Short mmCIF file of C-alpha atoms in Angstrom, two decimals:
data_model
loop_
_atom_site.label_atom_id
_atom_site.label_comp_id
_atom_site.label_asym_id
_atom_site.label_seq_id
_atom_site.Cartn_x
_atom_site.Cartn_y
_atom_site.Cartn_z
CA UNK A 120 -231.27 -17.21 75.29
CA UNK A 121 -229.43 -19.63 73.16
CA UNK A 122 -225.45 -18.77 72.57
CA UNK A 123 -224.18 -16.14 75.00
CA UNK A 124 -223.26 -12.75 72.89
CA UNK A 125 -219.84 -11.49 73.00
CA UNK A 126 -221.34 -8.15 74.92
CA UNK A 127 -222.94 -10.48 77.54
CA UNK A 128 -219.75 -12.29 78.12
CA UNK A 129 -217.65 -8.72 78.08
CA UNK A 130 -220.10 -7.53 80.80
CA UNK A 131 -219.89 -10.59 82.87
CA UNK A 132 -215.99 -10.48 82.74
CA UNK A 133 -216.04 -6.94 84.23
CA UNK A 134 -216.20 -7.17 87.96
CA UNK A 135 -217.72 -3.11 87.80
CA UNK A 136 -220.63 -4.04 85.98
CA UNK A 137 -223.64 -4.37 88.56
CA UNK A 138 -227.20 -5.85 87.59
CA UNK A 139 -229.31 -2.72 87.88
CA UNK A 140 -231.88 -4.40 89.93
CA UNK A 141 -229.32 -4.70 92.77
CA UNK A 142 -229.69 -0.80 93.18
CA UNK A 143 -232.85 0.13 91.56
CA UNK A 144 -236.43 -1.29 91.51
CA UNK A 145 -238.64 -1.09 88.51
CA UNK A 146 -241.12 1.43 90.12
CA UNK A 147 -237.96 3.63 90.69
CA UNK A 148 -237.45 3.55 86.78
CA UNK A 149 -240.89 4.17 85.95
CA UNK A 150 -241.08 6.89 88.02
CA UNK A 151 -237.57 8.68 86.74
CA UNK A 152 -239.23 8.43 83.34
CA UNK A 153 -242.51 9.87 84.18
CA UNK A 154 -240.46 12.82 85.62
CA UNK A 155 -238.61 13.42 82.47
CA UNK A 156 -241.74 13.32 80.51
CA UNK A 157 -243.23 15.78 82.73
CA UNK A 158 -240.25 18.15 82.96
CA UNK A 159 -241.11 20.25 79.67
CA UNK A 160 -242.99 20.08 76.61
CA UNK A 161 -240.26 18.76 74.29
CA UNK A 162 -242.05 15.84 72.42
CA UNK A 163 -240.14 12.36 72.51
CA UNK A 164 -238.61 10.51 69.55
CA UNK A 165 -238.17 6.92 70.10
CA UNK A 166 -235.72 5.08 68.12
CA UNK A 167 -236.97 1.45 67.49
CA UNK A 168 -235.12 -1.22 65.89
CA UNK A 169 -237.21 -4.22 66.90
CA UNK A 170 -234.27 -5.47 69.26
CA UNK A 171 -234.09 -6.22 72.67
CA UNK A 172 -232.93 -2.92 73.87
CA UNK A 173 -235.18 -0.69 71.97
CA UNK A 174 -237.94 -3.23 72.98
CA UNK A 175 -237.21 -2.96 76.47
CA UNK A 176 -236.74 1.21 76.35
CA UNK A 177 -240.22 1.28 74.27
CA UNK A 178 -241.75 -0.90 76.86
CA UNK A 179 -240.76 0.72 79.78
CA UNK A 180 -241.94 4.35 78.61
CA UNK A 181 -244.99 2.85 77.39
CA UNK A 182 -245.96 1.44 81.01
CA UNK A 183 -244.61 4.38 82.71
CA UNK A 184 -246.88 6.86 80.52
CA UNK A 185 -249.67 4.64 80.81
CA UNK A 186 -249.74 5.36 84.76
CA UNK A 187 -250.00 9.10 84.13
CA UNK A 188 -253.58 10.54 84.25
CA UNK A 189 -254.70 11.17 80.39
CA UNK A 190 -254.71 14.77 81.05
CA UNK A 191 -250.64 14.44 81.71
CA UNK A 192 -250.04 12.62 78.58
CA UNK A 193 -249.80 16.02 76.82
CA UNK A 194 -247.09 15.50 74.33
CA UNK A 195 -246.70 13.19 71.53
CA UNK A 196 -244.43 10.28 71.60
CA UNK A 197 -242.85 9.24 68.01
CA UNK A 198 -241.79 5.80 67.58
CA UNK A 199 -239.51 5.58 64.46
CA UNK A 200 -237.42 2.67 62.68
CA UNK A 201 -235.05 3.16 59.90
CA UNK A 202 -235.66 0.52 57.33
CA UNK A 203 -232.84 0.50 54.88
CA UNK A 204 -234.80 -1.45 52.36
CA UNK A 205 -232.30 -4.15 52.43
CA UNK A 206 -233.19 -5.25 55.84
CA UNK A 207 -233.13 -9.31 56.55
CA UNK A 208 -237.08 -10.10 55.31
CA UNK A 209 -237.45 -12.00 58.78
CA UNK A 210 -236.63 -8.76 60.66
CA UNK A 211 -238.62 -6.47 58.73
CA UNK A 212 -241.88 -8.79 59.17
CA UNK A 213 -241.09 -8.59 62.97
CA UNK A 214 -240.75 -4.66 62.89
CA UNK A 215 -243.32 -4.16 60.76
CA UNK A 216 -246.09 -6.31 62.92
CA UNK A 217 -244.84 -4.43 66.27
CA UNK A 218 -245.09 -1.08 64.71
CA UNK A 219 -249.13 -2.14 63.32
CA UNK A 220 -249.43 -3.56 66.96
CA UNK A 221 -247.86 -0.22 68.73
CA UNK A 222 -250.41 2.02 66.71
CA UNK A 223 -253.34 -0.35 67.01
CA UNK A 224 -253.14 -0.40 70.75
CA UNK A 225 -252.37 3.11 71.51
CA UNK A 226 -255.36 4.19 69.65
CA UNK A 227 -257.18 1.60 71.50
CA UNK A 228 -256.04 2.84 74.94
CA UNK A 229 -255.69 6.47 73.86
CA UNK A 230 -252.28 6.60 74.66
CA UNK A 231 -249.91 9.28 72.95
CA UNK A 232 -247.69 6.88 71.08
CA UNK A 233 -247.37 6.81 66.90
CA UNK A 234 -245.25 4.46 65.21
CA UNK A 235 -243.85 4.74 61.88
CA UNK A 236 -240.75 3.40 59.50
CA UNK A 237 -238.55 5.82 57.93
CA UNK A 238 -236.69 5.49 54.74
CA UNK A 239 -233.64 6.73 52.31
CA UNK A 240 -234.69 8.89 49.68
CA UNK A 241 -234.18 6.92 46.40
CA UNK A 242 -230.93 8.59 45.41
CA UNK A 243 -229.73 7.27 48.73
CA UNK A 244 -230.95 3.85 48.29
CA UNK A 245 -228.56 0.70 48.34
CA UNK A 246 -229.18 -0.31 45.14
CA UNK A 247 -229.03 3.19 43.23
CA UNK A 248 -225.57 3.49 44.84
CA UNK A 249 -224.32 0.12 44.26
CA UNK A 250 -225.51 -0.44 41.11
CA UNK A 251 -226.69 2.68 39.60
CA UNK A 252 -223.54 4.67 40.42
CA UNK A 253 -221.09 1.76 40.97
CA UNK A 254 -220.37 2.38 44.78
CA UNK A 255 -218.16 -0.97 45.82
CA UNK A 256 -219.70 -3.23 48.35
CA UNK A 257 -218.90 -1.62 51.55
CA UNK A 258 -216.51 -2.77 54.10
CA UNK A 259 -214.70 -1.43 57.36
CA UNK A 260 -213.04 1.48 55.82
CA UNK A 261 -215.90 2.55 53.03
CA UNK A 262 -218.77 2.22 54.99
CA UNK A 263 -220.71 4.32 52.87
CA UNK A 264 -224.23 2.75 53.54
CA UNK A 265 -224.67 3.68 57.11
CA UNK A 266 -225.20 7.44 56.99
CA UNK A 267 -227.18 7.06 53.56
CA UNK A 268 -229.67 4.09 54.82
CA UNK A 269 -229.80 4.47 58.62
CA UNK A 270 -228.64 8.16 59.83
CA UNK A 271 -229.86 10.33 57.41
CA UNK A 272 -233.56 9.16 57.31
CA UNK A 273 -233.80 9.22 61.40
CA UNK A 274 -231.94 12.85 61.21
CA UNK A 275 -234.77 14.18 58.54
CA UNK A 276 -237.48 12.96 60.68
CA UNK A 277 -235.71 14.62 64.10
CA UNK A 278 -235.32 17.92 61.98
CA UNK A 279 -239.02 17.82 60.92
CA UNK A 280 -240.21 17.64 64.63
CA UNK A 281 -237.51 20.28 65.64
CA UNK A 282 -239.25 22.67 63.05
CA UNK A 283 -242.53 21.94 64.01
CA UNK A 284 -241.91 21.90 68.03
CA UNK A 285 -238.85 23.77 68.56
CA UNK A 286 -237.04 21.14 70.24
CA UNK A 287 -237.02 17.57 70.91
CA UNK A 288 -235.95 14.42 73.03
CA UNK A 289 -234.91 11.71 71.21
CA UNK A 290 -234.93 8.10 73.24
CA UNK A 291 -232.56 5.49 72.41
CA UNK A 292 -231.76 1.95 74.13
CA UNK A 293 -228.32 2.82 74.09
CA UNK A 294 -226.47 0.99 77.09
CA UNK A 295 -222.77 1.78 78.49
CA UNK A 296 -222.20 -2.10 78.73
CA UNK A 297 -221.95 -2.41 75.51
CA UNK A 298 -218.52 -1.30 74.64
CA UNK A 299 -216.01 1.20 76.25
CA UNK A 300 -216.58 3.43 73.31
CA UNK A 301 -220.19 3.63 73.63
CA UNK A 302 -219.53 4.60 77.50
CA UNK A 303 -217.26 7.41 76.66
CA UNK A 304 -219.30 8.75 74.02
CA UNK A 305 -222.27 8.79 76.32
CA UNK A 306 -220.44 10.21 79.30
CA UNK A 307 -219.06 12.95 77.13
CA UNK A 308 -222.42 14.27 76.23
CA UNK A 309 -224.12 14.12 79.60
CA UNK A 310 -225.48 17.27 80.90
CA UNK A 311 -225.04 17.24 84.51
CA UNK A 312 -227.94 17.47 87.36
CA UNK A 313 -230.15 15.73 84.40
CA UNK A 314 -231.37 12.89 82.51
CA UNK A 315 -230.82 14.20 79.30
CA UNK A 316 -227.41 14.41 76.86
CA UNK A 317 -226.84 16.43 74.30
CA UNK A 318 -227.34 15.34 70.74
CA UNK A 319 -224.12 14.75 68.90
CA UNK A 320 -225.42 17.03 65.83
CA UNK A 321 -228.45 19.02 66.76
CA UNK A 322 -228.55 21.98 69.11
CA UNK A 323 -232.25 21.54 69.35
CA UNK A 324 -232.18 17.92 70.20
CA UNK A 325 -231.62 16.12 73.49
CA UNK A 326 -230.92 12.31 74.28
CA UNK A 327 -232.59 10.33 76.93
CA UNK A 328 -231.12 6.55 77.45
CA UNK A 329 -233.28 4.95 80.05
CA UNK A 330 -231.46 1.81 80.27
CA UNK A 331 -227.90 3.07 80.00
CA UNK A 332 -226.83 1.32 82.89
CA UNK A 333 -228.36 -1.93 82.24
CA UNK A 334 -226.72 -5.12 81.53
CA UNK A 335 -227.58 -7.65 78.54
CA UNK A 336 -228.99 -9.82 81.44
CA UNK A 337 -231.16 -7.10 83.25
CA UNK A 338 -232.77 -6.72 79.58
CA UNK A 339 -233.78 -10.46 79.04
CA UNK A 340 -234.58 -10.64 82.55
CA UNK A 341 -236.99 -7.62 82.23
CA UNK A 342 -238.48 -8.74 78.99
CA UNK A 343 -238.97 -12.49 79.90
CA UNK A 344 -240.79 -11.30 83.14
CA UNK A 345 -243.04 -8.64 81.68
CA UNK A 346 -245.57 -9.00 78.89
CA UNK A 347 -245.67 -6.69 76.12
CA UNK A 348 -248.25 -4.05 76.69
CA UNK A 349 -248.90 -3.86 72.85
CA UNK A 350 -249.59 -7.19 72.07
CA UNK A 351 -246.50 -8.75 70.97
CA UNK A 352 -244.88 -11.94 72.17
CA UNK A 353 -241.22 -11.56 73.62
CA UNK A 354 -240.84 -15.35 72.87
CA UNK A 355 -240.73 -14.25 69.23
CA UNK A 356 -238.18 -11.89 69.85
CA UNK A 357 -236.11 -14.45 71.66
CA UNK A 358 -236.29 -16.91 68.84
CA UNK A 359 -235.03 -14.30 66.67
CA UNK A 360 -231.97 -13.88 68.83
CA UNK A 361 -231.68 -17.75 68.78
CA UNK A 362 -230.97 -17.20 64.92
CA UNK A 363 -228.58 -14.21 65.06
CA UNK A 364 -225.72 -13.22 67.93
CA UNK A 365 -227.06 -9.69 68.16
CA UNK A 366 -229.34 -6.71 66.80
CA UNK A 367 -228.50 -3.89 64.70
CA UNK A 368 -229.08 -0.68 67.05
CA UNK A 369 -231.09 2.29 65.98
CA UNK A 370 -227.91 4.83 64.47
CA UNK A 371 -228.24 8.47 64.74
CA UNK A 372 -224.71 9.19 64.38
CA UNK A 373 -221.14 7.88 63.12
CA UNK A 374 -220.10 7.22 66.51
CA UNK A 375 -222.97 4.47 66.84
CA UNK A 376 -221.95 1.22 65.59
CA UNK A 377 -224.23 -0.02 62.84
CA UNK A 378 -223.78 -3.90 62.32
CA UNK A 379 -220.84 -6.14 62.88
CA UNK A 380 -219.57 -9.29 64.63
CA UNK A 381 -222.69 -11.29 62.82
CA UNK A 382 -225.49 -9.07 63.93
CA UNK A 383 -228.70 -9.34 62.01
CA UNK A 384 -229.45 -6.31 60.10
CA UNK A 385 -229.21 -5.93 56.30
CA UNK A 386 -229.08 -8.93 54.32
CA UNK A 387 -226.59 -7.36 51.64
CA UNK A 388 -224.03 -6.41 54.46
CA UNK A 389 -220.31 -7.18 53.42
CA UNK A 390 -218.97 -5.39 56.31
CA UNK A 391 -218.88 -8.59 58.11
CA UNK A 392 -216.90 -11.39 57.00
CA UNK A 393 -219.76 -14.06 57.19
CA UNK A 394 -223.60 -13.51 57.96
CA UNK A 395 -223.89 -15.89 60.52
CA UNK A 396 -227.46 -14.89 61.26
CA UNK A 397 -228.32 -15.39 57.68
CA UNK A 398 -226.67 -19.05 57.80
CA UNK A 399 -228.40 -19.95 61.03
CA UNK A 400 -231.60 -18.90 59.36
CA UNK A 401 -231.26 -21.12 56.44
CA UNK A 402 -229.68 -24.07 58.36
CA UNK A 403 -232.80 -23.24 60.63
CA UNK A 404 -235.23 -24.11 57.70
CA UNK A 405 -235.61 -20.90 55.96
CA UNK A 406 -234.32 -22.35 52.64
CA UNK A 407 -235.79 -19.60 50.78
CA UNK A 408 -233.20 -17.26 52.07
CA UNK A 409 -230.53 -19.63 50.41
CA UNK A 410 -230.32 -17.42 47.04
CA UNK A 411 -230.20 -14.08 49.52
CA UNK A 412 -226.98 -15.55 51.38
CA UNK A 413 -225.39 -16.37 47.66
CA UNK A 414 -225.84 -13.10 46.56
CA UNK A 415 -224.58 -11.60 49.41
CA UNK A 416 -221.50 -13.85 49.65
CA UNK A 417 -220.72 -13.12 45.63
CA UNK A 418 -220.96 -9.35 46.67
CA UNK A 419 -218.38 -10.07 49.57
CA UNK A 420 -215.99 -12.09 46.92
CA UNK A 421 -215.95 -8.53 44.90
CA UNK A 422 -213.65 -7.27 47.81
CA UNK A 423 -210.92 -9.61 47.03
CA UNK A 424 -207.99 -7.60 46.38
CA UNK A 425 -206.90 -9.97 43.48
CA UNK A 426 -210.64 -9.81 41.97
CA UNK A 427 -211.03 -6.11 42.02
CA UNK A 428 -209.37 -5.25 38.79
CA UNK A 429 -212.18 -7.56 37.16
CA UNK A 430 -214.94 -5.85 38.87
CA UNK A 431 -214.00 -2.31 39.24
CA UNK A 432 -212.79 0.82 37.29
CA UNK A 433 -209.40 2.32 37.33
CA UNK A 434 -210.73 5.67 37.13
CA UNK A 435 -212.94 7.90 39.48
CA UNK A 436 -217.01 8.58 38.74
CA UNK A 437 -216.46 12.55 39.41
CA UNK A 438 -213.25 13.53 37.44
CA UNK A 439 -212.54 10.49 35.51
CA UNK A 440 -208.89 10.55 36.77
CA UNK A 441 -206.99 7.67 37.71
CA UNK A 442 -204.88 7.37 41.31
CA UNK A 443 -202.03 5.56 42.12
CA UNK A 444 -201.77 4.18 45.88
CA UNK A 445 -199.57 6.86 47.98
CA UNK A 446 -200.09 5.36 51.35
CA UNK A 447 -197.11 2.77 51.07
CA UNK A 448 -199.07 0.34 48.56
CA UNK A 449 -197.95 -0.33 44.97
CA UNK A 450 -200.57 -0.11 42.09
CA UNK A 451 -203.63 1.84 40.94
CA UNK A 452 -206.69 2.43 43.22
CA UNK A 453 -209.46 0.56 42.03
CA UNK A 454 -212.47 2.75 42.00
CA UNK A 455 -216.47 2.21 40.94
CA UNK A 456 -218.06 -0.95 39.47
CA UNK A 457 -217.74 -1.20 35.62
CA UNK A 458 -220.87 -0.62 33.83
CA UNK A 459 -220.87 -4.05 32.31
CA UNK A 460 -220.49 -5.63 35.97
CA UNK A 461 -223.45 -3.52 36.96
CA UNK A 462 -225.56 -4.84 34.26
CA UNK A 463 -224.68 -8.26 35.06
CA UNK A 464 -225.36 -7.76 39.15
CA UNK A 465 -228.70 -5.99 37.91
CA UNK A 466 -229.55 -9.06 36.25
CA UNK A 467 -228.25 -11.26 39.21
CA UNK A 468 -230.35 -9.76 41.58
CA UNK A 469 -233.53 -9.77 39.67
CA UNK A 470 -232.80 -13.52 39.09
CA UNK A 471 -232.47 -14.00 43.14
CA UNK A 472 -235.67 -12.11 43.28
CA UNK A 473 -237.55 -14.58 41.29
CA UNK A 474 -235.82 -17.54 43.14
CA UNK A 475 -236.58 -16.51 46.23
CA UNK A 476 -240.28 -15.86 46.01
CA UNK A 477 -240.43 -19.26 44.03
CA UNK A 478 -239.26 -20.73 47.48
CA UNK A 479 -241.51 -18.87 49.60
CA UNK A 480 -244.63 -20.40 50.68
CA UNK A 481 -247.55 -19.97 48.25
CA UNK A 482 -249.41 -17.72 51.04
CA UNK A 483 -246.44 -15.52 51.50
CA UNK A 484 -246.18 -11.76 50.43
CA UNK A 485 -244.15 -10.93 47.18
CA UNK A 486 -240.97 -9.97 48.51
CA UNK A 487 -239.43 -7.14 46.39
CA UNK A 488 -235.61 -7.14 46.63
CA UNK A 489 -235.45 -3.62 44.41
CA UNK A 490 -238.22 -1.13 44.00
CA UNK A 491 -239.82 0.08 40.84
CA UNK A 492 -238.68 3.47 41.73
CA UNK A 493 -234.93 2.31 42.32
CA UNK A 494 -234.85 0.66 39.09
CA UNK A 495 -236.32 3.88 37.17
CA UNK A 496 -233.40 5.72 38.85
CA UNK A 497 -230.71 3.36 38.05
CA UNK A 498 -231.74 3.42 34.40
CA UNK A 499 -231.53 7.57 34.75
CA UNK A 500 -228.18 7.44 36.03
CA UNK A 501 -226.98 4.92 33.37
CA UNK A 502 -228.64 6.87 30.60
CA UNK A 503 -227.14 10.03 31.61
CA UNK A 504 -223.80 9.45 33.26
CA UNK A 505 -222.73 5.93 31.73
CA UNK A 506 -223.97 6.92 27.97
CA UNK A 507 -226.28 3.65 28.06
CA UNK A 508 -227.49 4.34 24.54
CA UNK A 509 -228.82 0.80 24.58
CA UNK A 510 -231.26 1.36 27.64
CA UNK A 511 -230.17 -1.69 29.50
CA UNK A 512 -232.31 -1.45 32.51
CA UNK A 513 -235.70 -2.11 30.61
CA UNK A 514 -234.20 -4.78 28.46
CA UNK A 515 -232.52 -6.74 31.74
CA UNK A 516 -235.84 -6.42 33.58
CA UNK A 517 -237.98 -7.86 30.76
CA UNK A 518 -235.47 -10.56 30.07
CA UNK A 519 -235.58 -11.71 33.69
CA UNK A 520 -239.28 -10.88 34.78
CA UNK A 521 -240.85 -11.16 31.31
CA UNK A 522 -242.77 -7.97 32.47
CA UNK A 523 -242.36 -4.34 31.85
CA UNK A 524 -242.88 -1.40 33.97
CA UNK A 525 -244.19 2.10 33.27
CA UNK A 526 -240.82 3.30 32.15
CA UNK A 527 -240.44 7.02 31.53
CA UNK A 528 -240.60 7.94 27.84
CA UNK A 529 -237.55 9.55 26.56
CA UNK A 530 -239.00 12.52 24.69
CA UNK A 531 -235.36 14.36 23.91
CA UNK A 532 -234.82 11.72 21.30
CA UNK A 533 -231.72 10.01 22.79
CA UNK A 534 -229.54 7.69 20.68
CA UNK A 535 -230.78 4.04 20.48
CA UNK A 536 -229.31 0.48 20.07
CA UNK A 537 -228.94 0.99 16.21
CA UNK A 538 -226.75 4.20 16.40
CA UNK A 539 -224.74 2.48 19.34
CA UNK A 540 -223.95 -0.38 16.77
CA UNK A 541 -222.79 2.10 14.01
CA UNK A 542 -221.01 4.24 16.34
CA UNK A 543 -218.88 1.36 17.76
CA UNK A 544 -217.70 0.34 14.33
CA UNK A 545 -216.71 3.91 13.61
CA UNK A 546 -214.68 4.44 16.56
CA UNK A 547 -213.01 0.80 16.48
CA UNK A 548 -211.88 1.92 12.54
CA UNK A 549 -210.48 5.48 13.86
CA UNK A 550 -209.29 3.89 17.35
CA UNK A 551 -211.09 6.56 19.52
CA UNK A 552 -212.68 5.57 22.81
CA UNK A 553 -216.20 4.80 22.27
CA UNK A 554 -217.60 6.14 25.41
CA UNK A 555 -215.82 9.55 24.99
CA UNK A 556 -217.64 9.99 21.64
CA UNK A 557 -220.85 8.93 23.36
CA UNK A 558 -220.31 11.22 26.26
CA UNK A 559 -219.72 14.35 23.69
CA UNK A 560 -222.93 13.62 21.63
CA UNK A 561 -225.05 13.05 24.78
CA UNK A 562 -223.83 16.28 26.05
CA UNK A 563 -224.71 18.16 22.81
CA UNK A 564 -228.03 16.58 22.68
CA UNK A 565 -228.77 17.74 26.28
CA UNK A 566 -227.89 21.51 25.31
CA UNK A 567 -229.57 21.32 21.74
CA UNK A 568 -231.75 24.66 21.44
CA UNK A 569 -230.66 26.62 24.38
CA UNK A 570 -230.13 30.10 23.75
CA UNK A 571 -227.28 30.30 26.25
CA UNK A 572 -224.59 27.52 25.52
CA UNK A 573 -221.87 28.57 27.89
CA UNK A 574 -222.26 25.69 30.30
CA UNK A 575 -221.72 23.08 27.30
CA UNK A 576 -218.03 24.27 27.11
CA UNK A 577 -217.33 23.80 30.64
CA UNK A 578 -218.96 20.13 30.28
CA UNK A 579 -217.13 19.30 27.31
CA UNK A 580 -213.67 20.62 28.92
CA UNK A 581 -214.63 18.13 31.86
CA UNK A 582 -215.12 15.08 29.57
CA UNK A 583 -211.74 15.76 27.70
CA UNK A 584 -209.77 15.79 31.09
CA UNK A 585 -211.22 12.48 32.19
CA UNK A 586 -208.41 9.69 31.30
CA UNK A 587 -209.55 7.71 28.20
CA UNK A 588 -207.03 5.42 28.12
CA UNK A 589 -207.66 1.52 27.95
CA UNK A 590 -206.96 -0.54 31.17
CA UNK A 591 -204.04 -1.92 29.43
CA UNK A 592 -202.60 1.06 28.65
CA UNK A 593 -203.11 2.68 32.04
CA UNK A 594 -201.23 -0.16 33.47
CA UNK A 595 -198.33 -0.05 31.21
CA UNK A 596 -197.89 3.66 31.82
CA UNK A 597 -198.46 3.37 35.34
CA UNK A 598 -195.39 0.71 35.20
CA UNK A 599 -193.34 3.20 33.29
CA UNK A 600 -194.25 6.58 34.17
CA UNK A 601 -192.64 8.76 36.57
CA UNK A 602 -194.51 8.40 39.98
CA UNK A 603 -194.39 11.95 40.71
CA UNK A 604 -196.79 12.38 37.72
CA UNK A 605 -199.23 10.00 39.25
CA UNK A 606 -198.83 12.07 42.44
CA UNK A 607 -199.89 15.36 40.35
CA UNK A 608 -202.96 13.17 38.93
CA UNK A 609 -204.02 12.66 42.70
CA UNK A 610 -203.67 16.17 43.39
CA UNK A 611 -205.06 17.43 40.62
CA UNK A 612 -208.53 15.44 41.65
CA UNK A 613 -208.38 16.27 45.19
CA UNK A 614 -208.04 19.94 44.11
CA UNK A 615 -211.31 19.53 41.87
CA UNK A 616 -213.27 17.53 44.50
#
């Protein structure tokens, strides 16, 4: 199986961890699954990440249900996989082909399984938040991606099924042996006398974890000795694990760890220091992934404390105020990525997409790193929030891709590059912040012709309350001002949020 994972080493070092095969038979496990399935009318939702644990869980359920008479296979079993849209491409291919085969074999054998991917809303996607809004690359203390990309899409699917059926049972490949925290959380939500646990968020959803007492070696022993019933080859899965240390689990709440410790998951992940999985794939012959690795490493480099002032704004997005560090640190808290840097980042991403596809095999399907709808949403955000009169997104896209998208026509008569050049000159002559005037003019344009104009005064007031000093002025003032005044700014912004 390649290098032993850290979780497997932890299990083997704990004398209290006993192989499930020492006290349970496979038939006993299948029988438990059948009894749990027949106990009520709640449909099942299986979280499938394509990794060893979720594959084992799905296979156990598939084989158990297949043994039931057709008339008792009465309630649907939904198989869902959260696609963050920035998954490592090789993992995407593995999951996509698995879901296709699950649906194909389920239909052929008349089984109650149906598989599909769930996706984040465009507004929640990685690139819209990173490039569109300027959220900094995620780290251990600001992991804004997990909930938006993984948890919310699964939650939305679960709630849709709750609305349709009243209650559901969510099936996960979670195992207590993975960590002490995982075991504690699972024990906390368990319902005594049943195989189910309470869902951490939804009153009408329950959780069933058929392999909760399994060890890593139990999982691999089962997979390597029991063929996949939907036509996949488990040797392919084992090969993926030889290239990576572990999987990214199906995440349904923040108590479930997403990625870390060099697991394979999102190719953009900057929560870990190094992406060992992608490095191994590149070293193993997938040279076309080298540009992805370089882009990811560049994102990681923007987290360097010495580089943050180069890439990030000193004032916040929501209220435009500056915060100083109040937890014992010294200096100004860096906020969102600067707009000019985000332009460079978009250009670099599109160049990476071109390079990756040039390196891939001729018969390989084109790999989109960013979707058209994300580009259009980034454009909208820049036009409305960043006073991007130059309309940068279509220009950057055309420069790099030598092509155009079906961009939404601007019928509001927004300002253009020509007006931006004139305004830049006038503002420089009068020492007025260019972006301040742009924002005021954009606000007036948005409310032009409206009978009720009360809202415009609130927006203008909000714009004027923002900090329009230059970075140099902010730094100088911070070093000379009374710290209590800076604390006031912090309290003001927290009050307004």
